[in-house]
């Protein structure tokens, strides 16, 4: 029997240099998509997939993230006194349960693999999820849930380790981690290999790693001893390649949409997509967009 996935790690120590000057004093994860910070969208996705313990790997200047997932007594009191009970209840509903959040520091920018390793004591000896906060997902037309829920369903079927993937053009594969595809089962498939940012024309497929992982705790001992890889950083992909020598990996083809909010175009596109899906603003927003005329 597979152990249930209860914990999720959110690596949120990045500097957000692509969004300067906005991120000079505001963490990039706290930039908003419509009315929610990017990170809150990702945390809500994790909660929908059954995650109970949210582990944030932070860095200097990220204390506002901890404050966001805590009670703001002054704000709550003001909302109640002014009769804004809808807003008060909404804030209350979005808070994680008491004791359900943990925070640890990544003290040096040594890569994603190192950030995940920093959470080892909080995760303990059980399988866990990793969600990259730059990647925001929206459920597909079949409404089968956001990406992590589909990953958990694949984990319950296959066990082992799970990686979410999406398709890109062959010309783009050199920018990402890419997987090799073995036995194909439609929505999921066996992963037979991984490569981080392969040179143009050498990628084993067009299926790229898209920011959602379910991993066994054995990855921590691997990340502790692994050498630095691409960019002089400890790469999670390199750690997973080592783990794949002894454990199975499966890929999940997410049937919804992923927005890379680490890029300006992805962030702006996500705002448009979520605004059009929000019944409170969709109609008025469409009317404003039409004023720009055809592009």
Short mmCIF file of N, CA and C in Angstrom, two decimals, residues 95-278:
data_model
loop_
_atom_site.label_atom_id
_atom_site.label_comp_id
_atom_site.label_asym_id
_atom_site.label_seq_id
_atom_site.Cartn_x
_atom_site.Cartn_y
_atom_site.Cartn_z
N UNK A 95 -7.34 30.56 5.25
CA UNK A 95 -6.21 30.31 6.15
C UNK A 95 -5.97 28.81 6.32
N UNK A 96 -4.72 28.36 6.26
CA UNK A 96 -4.44 26.97 6.64
C UNK A 96 -4.78 26.74 8.10
N UNK A 97 -5.01 25.51 8.45
CA UNK A 97 -5.32 25.18 9.85
C UNK A 97 -4.13 25.52 10.75
N UNK A 98 -4.41 25.71 12.03
CA UNK A 98 -3.35 26.01 12.99
C UNK A 98 -2.30 24.89 12.98
N UNK A 99 -1.04 25.26 12.88
CA UNK A 99 0.03 24.27 12.87
C UNK A 99 0.26 23.60 11.54
N UNK A 100 -0.46 24.01 10.49
CA UNK A 100 -0.35 23.34 9.19
C UNK A 100 0.68 23.97 8.27
N UNK A 101 1.34 25.05 8.71
CA UNK A 101 2.38 25.68 7.91
C UNK A 101 3.70 25.64 8.66
N UNK A 102 4.78 25.42 7.89
CA UNK A 102 6.13 25.46 8.45
C UNK A 102 7.01 26.26 7.51
N UNK A 103 8.02 26.92 8.06
CA UNK A 103 8.91 27.77 7.27
C UNK A 103 10.36 27.45 7.63
N UNK A 104 11.19 27.31 6.61
CA UNK A 104 12.61 27.11 6.83
C UNK A 104 13.37 27.93 5.80
N UNK A 105 14.64 28.23 6.07
CA UNK A 105 15.42 29.11 5.21
C UNK A 105 16.38 28.32 4.31
N UNK A 106 16.43 28.75 3.05
CA UNK A 106 17.53 28.37 2.17
C UNK A 106 18.50 29.55 2.21
N UNK A 107 19.62 29.38 2.84
CA UNK A 107 20.49 30.51 3.15
C UNK A 107 21.41 30.92 2.01
N UNK A 108 21.47 30.13 0.96
CA UNK A 108 22.29 30.47 -0.20
C UNK A 108 21.58 29.99 -1.46
N UNK A 109 21.70 30.72 -2.57
CA UNK A 109 20.99 30.35 -3.81
C UNK A 109 21.69 29.21 -4.55
N UNK A 110 21.50 28.00 -4.04
CA UNK A 110 22.22 26.83 -4.58
C UNK A 110 21.34 25.94 -5.44
N UNK A 111 20.16 26.42 -5.84
CA UNK A 111 19.35 25.66 -6.78
C UNK A 111 18.14 24.98 -6.16
N UNK A 112 17.28 24.48 -7.06
CA UNK A 112 16.03 23.85 -6.63
C UNK A 112 16.29 22.60 -5.80
N UNK A 113 17.25 21.78 -6.21
CA UNK A 113 17.55 20.57 -5.45
C UNK A 113 17.95 20.89 -4.02
N UNK A 114 18.74 21.93 -3.86
CA UNK A 114 19.16 22.34 -2.52
C UNK A 114 17.97 22.86 -1.72
N UNK A 115 17.07 23.61 -2.37
CA UNK A 115 15.89 24.13 -1.68
C UNK A 115 15.04 22.99 -1.15
N UNK A 116 14.83 21.96 -1.97
CA UNK A 116 14.05 20.80 -1.52
C UNK A 116 14.76 20.10 -0.37
N UNK A 117 16.07 19.96 -0.45
CA UNK A 117 16.84 19.32 0.61
C UNK A 117 16.70 20.06 1.93
N UNK A 118 16.57 21.38 1.88
CA UNK A 118 16.42 22.19 3.10
C UNK A 118 15.15 21.83 3.88
N UNK A 119 14.20 21.18 3.24
CA UNK A 119 12.94 20.81 3.90
C UNK A 119 12.97 19.41 4.50
N UNK A 120 14.11 18.76 4.49
CA UNK A 120 14.19 17.34 4.84
C UNK A 120 13.68 17.03 6.25
N UNK A 121 14.03 17.88 7.23
CA UNK A 121 13.61 17.59 8.61
C UNK A 121 12.12 17.79 8.80
N UNK A 122 11.54 18.70 8.04
CA UNK A 122 10.11 18.95 8.15
C UNK A 122 9.29 17.89 7.43
N UNK A 123 9.83 17.35 6.34
CA UNK A 123 9.11 16.30 5.60
C UNK A 123 9.20 14.97 6.34
N UNK A 124 10.41 14.62 6.82
CA UNK A 124 10.58 13.35 7.49
C UNK A 124 10.62 12.19 6.52
N UNK A 125 10.27 11.03 7.02
CA UNK A 125 10.40 9.79 6.25
C UNK A 125 9.07 9.41 5.59
N UNK A 126 8.58 10.26 4.70
CA UNK A 126 7.35 9.96 3.98
C UNK A 126 7.37 10.63 2.62
N UNK A 127 6.60 10.12 1.67
CA UNK A 127 6.55 10.77 0.35
C UNK A 127 5.91 12.14 0.46
N UNK A 128 6.26 13.01 -0.47
CA UNK A 128 5.80 14.40 -0.37
C UNK A 128 5.67 15.01 -1.76
N UNK A 129 5.01 16.15 -1.81
CA UNK A 129 4.84 16.89 -3.07
C UNK A 129 5.79 18.07 -3.10
N UNK A 130 6.19 18.47 -4.29
CA UNK A 130 6.91 19.71 -4.51
C UNK A 130 6.12 20.50 -5.55
N UNK A 131 5.82 21.76 -5.24
CA UNK A 131 5.10 22.62 -6.17
C UNK A 131 5.93 23.87 -6.41
N UNK A 132 6.33 24.11 -7.65
CA UNK A 132 7.06 25.33 -7.97
C UNK A 132 6.07 26.49 -7.99
N UNK A 133 6.30 27.53 -7.22
CA UNK A 133 5.30 28.59 -7.08
C UNK A 133 5.15 29.46 -8.32
N UNK A 134 6.11 29.41 -9.24
CA UNK A 134 5.96 30.18 -10.48
C UNK A 134 4.90 29.57 -11.40
N UNK A 135 4.64 28.28 -11.26
CA UNK A 135 3.75 27.58 -12.17
C UNK A 135 2.34 27.53 -11.58
N UNK A 136 1.41 28.23 -12.20
CA UNK A 136 0.03 28.29 -11.74
C UNK A 136 -0.84 27.52 -12.73
N UNK A 137 -1.70 26.65 -12.22
CA UNK A 137 -2.47 25.78 -13.10
C UNK A 137 -3.96 26.07 -13.00
N UNK A 138 -4.65 25.75 -14.08
CA UNK A 138 -6.11 25.89 -14.15
C UNK A 138 -6.67 24.58 -14.69
N UNK A 139 -7.75 24.09 -14.07
CA UNK A 139 -8.35 22.83 -14.48
C UNK A 139 -8.80 22.89 -15.94
N UNK A 140 -8.73 21.75 -16.61
CA UNK A 140 -9.12 21.66 -18.01
C UNK A 140 -10.62 21.57 -18.20
N UNK A 141 -11.07 21.45 -19.46
CA UNK A 141 -12.51 21.43 -19.76
C UNK A 141 -13.23 20.24 -19.16
N UNK A 142 -12.51 19.15 -18.89
CA UNK A 142 -13.15 17.98 -18.27
C UNK A 142 -13.28 18.15 -16.76
N UNK A 143 -12.71 19.24 -16.22
CA UNK A 143 -12.81 19.56 -14.80
C UNK A 143 -12.36 18.40 -13.92
N UNK A 144 -11.25 17.79 -14.30
CA UNK A 144 -10.72 16.67 -13.52
C UNK A 144 -9.74 17.14 -12.45
N UNK A 145 -9.78 18.41 -12.13
CA UNK A 145 -8.95 18.95 -11.06
C UNK A 145 -7.69 19.60 -11.59
N UNK A 146 -7.07 20.39 -10.72
CA UNK A 146 -5.82 21.01 -11.10
C UNK A 146 -4.69 19.98 -11.06
N UNK A 147 -3.51 20.42 -11.43
CA UNK A 147 -2.44 19.49 -11.75
C UNK A 147 -2.08 18.55 -10.61
N UNK A 148 -1.91 19.06 -9.40
CA UNK A 148 -1.44 18.19 -8.32
C UNK A 148 -2.45 17.09 -8.02
N UNK A 149 -3.72 17.37 -8.12
CA UNK A 149 -4.71 16.33 -7.87
C UNK A 149 -4.58 15.19 -8.88
N UNK A 150 -4.32 15.54 -10.13
CA UNK A 150 -4.12 14.49 -11.14
C UNK A 150 -2.85 13.70 -10.85
N UNK A 151 -1.82 14.37 -10.32
CA UNK A 151 -0.60 13.67 -9.93
C UNK A 151 -0.86 12.70 -8.79
N UNK A 152 -1.64 13.13 -7.80
CA UNK A 152 -1.96 12.25 -6.67
C UNK A 152 -2.76 11.03 -7.15
N UNK A 153 -3.68 11.23 -8.07
CA UNK A 153 -4.43 10.11 -8.62
C UNK A 153 -3.51 9.11 -9.33
N UNK A 154 -2.51 9.61 -10.04
CA UNK A 154 -1.54 8.74 -10.71
C UNK A 154 -0.68 8.02 -9.67
N UNK A 155 -0.33 8.70 -8.60
CA UNK A 155 0.46 8.09 -7.52
C UNK A 155 -0.33 6.95 -6.87
N UNK A 156 -1.62 7.16 -6.66
CA UNK A 156 -2.44 6.11 -6.06
C UNK A 156 -2.56 4.89 -6.98
N UNK A 157 -2.38 5.11 -8.27
CA UNK A 157 -2.43 4.02 -9.23
C UNK A 157 -1.09 3.31 -9.38
N UNK A 158 -0.02 4.10 -9.49
CA UNK A 158 1.29 3.53 -9.82
C UNK A 158 2.23 3.41 -8.62
N UNK A 159 2.04 4.26 -7.59
CA UNK A 159 3.04 4.34 -6.55
C UNK A 159 4.30 5.01 -7.07
N UNK A 160 5.40 4.84 -6.36
CA UNK A 160 6.67 5.38 -6.83
C UNK A 160 6.70 6.90 -6.82
N UNK A 161 7.27 7.47 -7.88
CA UNK A 161 7.46 8.91 -8.00
C UNK A 161 6.72 9.42 -9.23
N UNK A 162 6.19 10.62 -9.12
CA UNK A 162 5.36 11.18 -10.19
C UNK A 162 5.88 12.55 -10.58
N UNK A 163 5.90 12.81 -11.90
CA UNK A 163 6.27 14.13 -12.41
C UNK A 163 5.20 14.59 -13.38
N UNK A 164 4.72 15.81 -13.22
CA UNK A 164 3.78 16.38 -14.18
C UNK A 164 4.56 16.90 -15.39
N UNK A 165 4.01 16.70 -16.57
CA UNK A 165 4.66 17.17 -17.79
C UNK A 165 3.66 17.92 -18.66
N UNK A 166 4.19 18.72 -19.57
CA UNK A 166 3.39 19.33 -20.61
C UNK A 166 4.19 19.34 -21.89
N UNK A 167 3.51 19.56 -22.99
CA UNK A 167 4.15 19.51 -24.30
C UNK A 167 4.59 20.91 -24.75
N UNK A 168 5.76 20.96 -25.36
CA UNK A 168 6.25 22.20 -25.98
C UNK A 168 6.72 21.85 -27.39
N UNK A 169 7.03 22.86 -28.16
CA UNK A 169 7.57 22.62 -29.50
C UNK A 169 9.02 22.14 -29.38
N UNK A 170 9.50 21.37 -30.37
CA UNK A 170 10.90 20.91 -30.33
C UNK A 170 11.90 22.05 -30.19
N UNK A 171 11.56 23.23 -30.70
CA UNK A 171 12.48 24.37 -30.63
C UNK A 171 12.63 24.92 -29.21
N UNK A 172 11.74 24.53 -28.30
CA UNK A 172 11.76 25.07 -26.94
C UNK A 172 12.38 24.12 -25.91
N UNK A 173 12.62 22.88 -26.29
CA UNK A 173 13.00 21.87 -25.30
C UNK A 173 14.32 22.18 -24.59
N UNK A 174 15.21 22.93 -25.24
CA UNK A 174 16.51 23.21 -24.63
C UNK A 174 16.40 24.12 -23.40
N UNK A 175 15.21 24.67 -23.16
CA UNK A 175 15.02 25.58 -22.03
C UNK A 175 14.54 24.85 -20.76
N UNK A 176 14.26 23.54 -20.86
CA UNK A 176 13.58 22.85 -19.78
C UNK A 176 14.24 21.51 -19.46
N UNK A 177 13.76 20.90 -18.36
CA UNK A 177 14.03 19.50 -18.12
C UNK A 177 13.08 18.67 -18.97
N UNK A 178 13.59 17.64 -19.62
CA UNK A 178 12.81 16.84 -20.57
C UNK A 178 12.88 15.37 -20.16
N UNK A 179 11.77 14.64 -20.32
CA UNK A 179 11.72 13.23 -19.94
C UNK A 179 11.69 12.34 -21.18
N UNK A 180 12.17 11.10 -21.00
CA UNK A 180 12.04 10.06 -22.02
C UNK A 180 10.81 9.22 -21.68
N UNK A 181 10.05 8.85 -22.71
CA UNK A 181 8.77 8.17 -22.51
C UNK A 181 8.90 6.68 -22.78
N UNK A 182 8.49 5.87 -21.78
CA UNK A 182 8.47 4.42 -21.92
C UNK A 182 7.06 3.92 -22.19
N UNK A 183 6.59 2.96 -21.41
CA UNK A 183 5.24 2.43 -21.58
C UNK A 183 4.22 3.54 -21.42
N UNK A 184 3.38 3.70 -22.44
CA UNK A 184 2.44 4.82 -22.46
C UNK A 184 1.04 4.33 -22.10
N UNK A 185 0.42 5.01 -21.13
CA UNK A 185 -0.93 4.64 -20.70
C UNK A 185 -1.92 5.78 -20.90
N UNK A 186 -1.62 6.68 -21.82
CA UNK A 186 -2.54 7.78 -22.12
C UNK A 186 -2.30 8.97 -21.23
N UNK A 187 -3.05 9.04 -20.12
CA UNK A 187 -2.90 10.16 -19.20
C UNK A 187 -1.59 10.09 -18.44
N UNK A 188 -1.02 8.91 -18.29
CA UNK A 188 0.25 8.74 -17.60
C UNK A 188 1.14 7.80 -18.41
N UNK A 189 2.43 7.80 -18.07
CA UNK A 189 3.38 6.96 -18.80
C UNK A 189 4.61 6.71 -17.94
N UNK A 190 5.32 5.66 -18.27
CA UNK A 190 6.57 5.36 -17.59
C UNK A 190 7.66 6.31 -18.06
N UNK A 191 8.41 6.85 -17.13
CA UNK A 191 9.55 7.70 -17.47
C UNK A 191 10.81 6.84 -17.46
N UNK A 192 11.55 6.83 -18.56
CA UNK A 192 12.75 6.00 -18.66
C UNK A 192 14.04 6.82 -18.61
N UNK A 193 13.91 8.13 -18.56
CA UNK A 193 15.10 8.97 -18.48
C UNK A 193 14.72 10.43 -18.35
N UNK A 194 15.67 11.24 -17.89
CA UNK A 194 15.47 12.68 -17.75
C UNK A 194 16.76 13.39 -18.10
N UNK A 195 16.63 14.57 -18.68
CA UNK A 195 17.80 15.40 -18.98
C UNK A 195 17.44 16.86 -18.74
N UNK A 196 18.36 17.61 -18.11
CA UNK A 196 18.12 19.01 -17.79
C UNK A 196 18.67 19.89 -18.91
N UNK A 197 17.80 20.65 -19.56
CA UNK A 197 18.16 21.61 -20.61
C UNK A 197 19.08 20.99 -21.66
N UNK A 198 18.57 20.02 -22.41
CA UNK A 198 19.40 19.37 -23.43
C UNK A 198 19.75 20.34 -24.55
N UNK A 199 20.93 20.20 -25.18
CA UNK A 199 21.26 21.04 -26.33
C UNK A 199 20.21 20.91 -27.43
N UNK A 200 20.03 21.95 -28.19
CA UNK A 200 19.02 21.95 -29.26
C UNK A 200 19.20 20.73 -30.16
N UNK A 201 18.06 20.08 -30.45
CA UNK A 201 18.07 18.94 -31.35
C UNK A 201 18.40 17.62 -30.70
N UNK A 202 18.62 17.59 -29.38
CA UNK A 202 19.00 16.34 -28.71
C UNK A 202 17.97 15.84 -27.70
N UNK A 203 16.88 16.56 -27.50
CA UNK A 203 15.89 16.19 -26.47
C UNK A 203 15.25 14.84 -26.80
N UNK A 204 15.03 13.99 -25.80
CA UNK A 204 14.43 12.68 -26.04
C UNK A 204 12.94 12.72 -26.34
N UNK A 205 12.27 13.84 -26.07
CA UNK A 205 10.84 13.99 -26.36
C UNK A 205 10.53 15.48 -26.31
N UNK A 206 9.26 15.80 -26.44
CA UNK A 206 8.83 17.20 -26.27
C UNK A 206 8.02 17.36 -24.98
N UNK A 207 8.15 16.38 -24.07
CA UNK A 207 7.46 16.43 -22.78
C UNK A 207 8.39 17.02 -21.73
N UNK A 208 8.05 18.21 -21.25
CA UNK A 208 8.92 18.89 -20.29
C UNK A 208 8.37 18.78 -18.87
N UNK A 209 9.26 18.82 -17.91
CA UNK A 209 8.89 18.81 -16.50
C UNK A 209 8.27 20.16 -16.16
N UNK A 210 7.06 20.14 -15.60
CA UNK A 210 6.28 21.38 -15.51
C UNK A 210 5.99 21.86 -14.10
N UNK A 211 6.78 21.44 -13.11
CA UNK A 211 6.69 22.09 -11.81
C UNK A 211 5.84 21.44 -10.75
N UNK A 212 5.43 20.18 -10.94
CA UNK A 212 4.70 19.44 -9.92
C UNK A 212 5.34 18.05 -9.81
N UNK A 213 5.72 17.68 -8.57
CA UNK A 213 6.41 16.42 -8.34
C UNK A 213 5.84 15.74 -7.11
N UNK A 214 5.82 14.41 -7.12
CA UNK A 214 5.58 13.60 -5.93
C UNK A 214 6.80 12.70 -5.79
N UNK A 215 7.51 12.81 -4.67
CA UNK A 215 8.81 12.16 -4.52
C UNK A 215 8.89 11.38 -3.22
N UNK A 216 9.66 10.30 -3.26
CA UNK A 216 9.93 9.54 -2.05
C UNK A 216 11.00 10.23 -1.21
N UNK A 217 11.02 10.00 0.10
CA UNK A 217 11.99 10.67 0.99
C UNK A 217 13.43 10.28 0.72
N UNK A 218 13.65 9.21 -0.04
CA UNK A 218 15.02 8.81 -0.37
C UNK A 218 15.75 9.87 -1.19
N UNK A 219 15.00 10.80 -1.79
CA UNK A 219 15.62 11.86 -2.59
C UNK A 219 16.53 12.73 -1.72
N UNK A 220 16.26 12.84 -0.43
CA UNK A 220 17.03 13.74 0.42
C UNK A 220 18.48 13.30 0.57
N UNK A 221 18.70 12.02 0.78
CA UNK A 221 20.08 11.54 0.93
C UNK A 221 20.84 11.68 -0.38
N UNK A 222 20.15 11.59 -1.50
CA UNK A 222 20.78 11.79 -2.81
C UNK A 222 21.17 13.25 -2.99
N UNK A 223 20.24 14.16 -2.68
CA UNK A 223 20.51 15.59 -2.84
C UNK A 223 21.64 16.05 -1.91
N UNK A 224 21.81 15.37 -0.79
CA UNK A 224 22.86 15.76 0.16
C UNK A 224 24.26 15.52 -0.40
N UNK A 225 24.40 14.50 -1.23
CA UNK A 225 25.74 14.14 -1.72
C UNK A 225 25.97 14.45 -3.19
N UNK A 226 24.91 14.87 -3.90
CA UNK A 226 25.05 15.05 -5.33
C UNK A 226 25.90 16.28 -5.65
N UNK A 227 26.62 16.23 -6.76
CA UNK A 227 27.45 17.36 -7.16
C UNK A 227 26.61 18.41 -7.88
N UNK A 228 27.14 19.63 -7.92
CA UNK A 228 26.45 20.71 -8.62
C UNK A 228 26.37 20.39 -10.11
N UNK A 229 25.23 20.77 -10.71
CA UNK A 229 25.01 20.50 -12.13
C UNK A 229 24.92 21.77 -12.93
N UNK A 230 23.92 21.84 -13.81
CA UNK A 230 23.75 22.98 -14.71
C UNK A 230 23.65 24.27 -13.91
N UNK A 231 24.36 25.31 -14.38
CA UNK A 231 24.32 26.60 -13.73
C UNK A 231 25.05 26.65 -12.41
N UNK A 232 25.85 25.61 -12.10
CA UNK A 232 26.56 25.59 -10.83
C UNK A 232 25.65 25.38 -9.64
N UNK A 233 24.46 24.82 -9.87
CA UNK A 233 23.49 24.63 -8.81
C UNK A 233 23.21 23.14 -8.60
N UNK A 234 22.64 22.81 -7.45
CA UNK A 234 22.21 21.44 -7.17
C UNK A 234 20.85 21.25 -7.82
N UNK A 235 20.81 20.46 -8.89
CA UNK A 235 19.61 20.32 -9.70
C UNK A 235 18.73 19.18 -9.20
N UNK A 236 17.45 19.47 -9.01
CA UNK A 236 16.51 18.42 -8.61
C UNK A 236 16.44 17.33 -9.66
N UNK A 237 16.53 17.70 -10.93
CA UNK A 237 16.48 16.70 -12.00
C UNK A 237 17.62 15.69 -11.86
N UNK A 238 18.81 16.16 -11.53
CA UNK A 238 19.93 15.24 -11.34
C UNK A 238 19.66 14.28 -10.19
N UNK A 239 19.06 14.80 -9.11
CA UNK A 239 18.71 13.94 -8.00
C UNK A 239 17.67 12.89 -8.39
N UNK A 240 16.69 13.30 -9.18
CA UNK A 240 15.65 12.36 -9.61
C UNK A 240 16.23 11.29 -10.54
N UNK A 241 17.19 11.66 -11.38
CA UNK A 241 17.83 10.68 -12.26
C UNK A 241 18.53 9.59 -11.44
N UNK A 242 19.15 10.01 -10.35
CA UNK A 242 19.81 9.05 -9.47
C UNK A 242 18.77 8.17 -8.77
N UNK A 243 17.70 8.77 -8.28
CA UNK A 243 16.66 8.01 -7.61
C UNK A 243 15.99 7.02 -8.56
N UNK A 244 15.90 7.38 -9.84
CA UNK A 244 15.25 6.53 -10.84
C UNK A 244 16.00 5.23 -11.08
N UNK A 245 17.24 5.14 -10.60
CA UNK A 245 18.00 3.89 -10.74
C UNK A 245 17.44 2.79 -9.85
N UNK A 246 16.70 3.19 -8.79
CA UNK A 246 16.17 2.20 -7.84
C UNK A 246 14.66 2.29 -7.66
N UNK A 247 14.04 3.37 -8.15
CA UNK A 247 12.59 3.53 -7.97
C UNK A 247 11.94 3.94 -9.29
N UNK A 248 10.68 3.55 -9.44
CA UNK A 248 9.94 3.87 -10.66
C UNK A 248 9.51 5.33 -10.68
N UNK A 249 9.49 5.89 -11.89
CA UNK A 249 8.96 7.24 -12.12
C UNK A 249 7.89 7.15 -13.21
N UNK A 250 6.81 7.90 -13.00
CA UNK A 250 5.77 8.02 -14.02
C UNK A 250 5.49 9.50 -14.29
N UNK A 251 5.14 9.79 -15.52
CA UNK A 251 4.75 11.13 -15.90
C UNK A 251 3.24 11.26 -15.99
N UNK A 252 2.74 12.43 -15.72
CA UNK A 252 1.30 12.73 -15.82
C UNK A 252 1.12 13.85 -16.82
N UNK A 253 0.30 13.61 -17.83
CA UNK A 253 -0.02 14.64 -18.81
C UNK A 253 -1.21 15.45 -18.27
N UNK A 254 -0.92 16.59 -17.73
CA UNK A 254 -1.97 17.44 -17.15
C UNK A 254 -2.88 17.92 -18.28
N UNK A 255 -4.21 17.75 -18.09
CA UNK A 255 -5.14 18.08 -19.16
C UNK A 255 -5.71 19.50 -19.05
N UNK A 256 -5.17 20.28 -18.10
CA UNK A 256 -5.58 21.68 -17.99
C UNK A 256 -4.55 22.60 -18.61
N UNK A 257 -4.38 23.77 -18.01
CA UNK A 257 -3.47 24.77 -18.54
C UNK A 257 -2.52 25.23 -17.44
N UNK A 258 -1.24 25.35 -17.80
CA UNK A 258 -0.22 25.84 -16.87
C UNK A 258 0.30 27.19 -17.35
N UNK A 259 0.42 28.13 -16.42
CA UNK A 259 0.94 29.45 -16.74
C UNK A 259 2.25 29.67 -15.97
N UNK A 260 3.31 29.97 -16.69
CA UNK A 260 4.61 30.21 -16.08
C UNK A 260 4.67 31.66 -15.63
N UNK A 261 4.34 31.89 -14.37
CA UNK A 261 4.28 33.25 -13.85
C UNK A 261 5.66 33.77 -13.45
N UNK A 262 6.70 33.01 -13.75
CA UNK A 262 8.04 33.50 -13.59
C UNK A 262 8.48 34.34 -14.77
N UNK A 263 7.69 34.35 -15.83
CA UNK A 263 7.95 35.20 -16.99
C UNK A 263 6.86 36.27 -17.07
N UNK A 264 7.19 37.41 -17.65
CA UNK A 264 6.21 38.49 -17.74
C UNK A 264 5.02 38.11 -18.60
N UNK A 265 5.28 37.44 -19.72
CA UNK A 265 4.18 37.03 -20.60
C UNK A 265 3.28 36.02 -19.91
N UNK A 266 3.87 35.04 -19.24
CA UNK A 266 3.07 34.05 -18.53
C UNK A 266 2.24 34.66 -17.42
N UNK A 267 2.84 35.62 -16.70
CA UNK A 267 2.14 36.28 -15.61
C UNK A 267 0.96 37.10 -16.13
N UNK A 268 1.19 37.85 -17.20
CA UNK A 268 0.11 38.65 -17.78
C UNK A 268 -0.99 37.77 -18.35
N UNK A 269 -0.61 36.68 -19.01
CA UNK A 269 -1.59 35.76 -19.58
C UNK A 269 -2.43 35.11 -18.48
N UNK A 270 -1.79 34.76 -17.37
CA UNK A 270 -2.53 34.17 -16.25
C UNK A 270 -3.55 35.14 -15.71
N UNK A 271 -3.20 36.42 -15.60
CA UNK A 271 -4.15 37.40 -15.12
C UNK A 271 -5.38 37.49 -16.04
N UNK A 272 -5.14 37.45 -17.35
CA UNK A 272 -6.26 37.50 -18.28
C UNK A 272 -7.12 36.25 -18.15
N UNK A 273 -6.49 35.08 -18.10
CA UNK A 273 -7.24 33.82 -18.03
C UNK A 273 -8.07 33.73 -16.75
N UNK A 274 -7.47 34.08 -15.62
CA UNK A 274 -8.21 33.98 -14.35
C UNK A 274 -9.28 35.06 -14.24
N UNK A 275 -9.04 36.22 -14.82
CA UNK A 275 -10.07 37.27 -14.81
C UNK A 275 -11.28 36.83 -15.63
N UNK A 276 -11.03 36.21 -16.78
CA UNK A 276 -12.13 35.76 -17.63
C UNK A 276 -12.89 34.59 -17.02
N UNK A 277 -12.24 33.88 -16.08
CA UNK A 277 -12.89 32.76 -15.41
C UNK A 277 -13.55 33.16 -14.10
N UNK A 278 -13.40 34.43 -13.71
CA UNK A 278 -13.94 34.92 -12.45
C UNK A 278 -15.30 35.59 -12.70
#
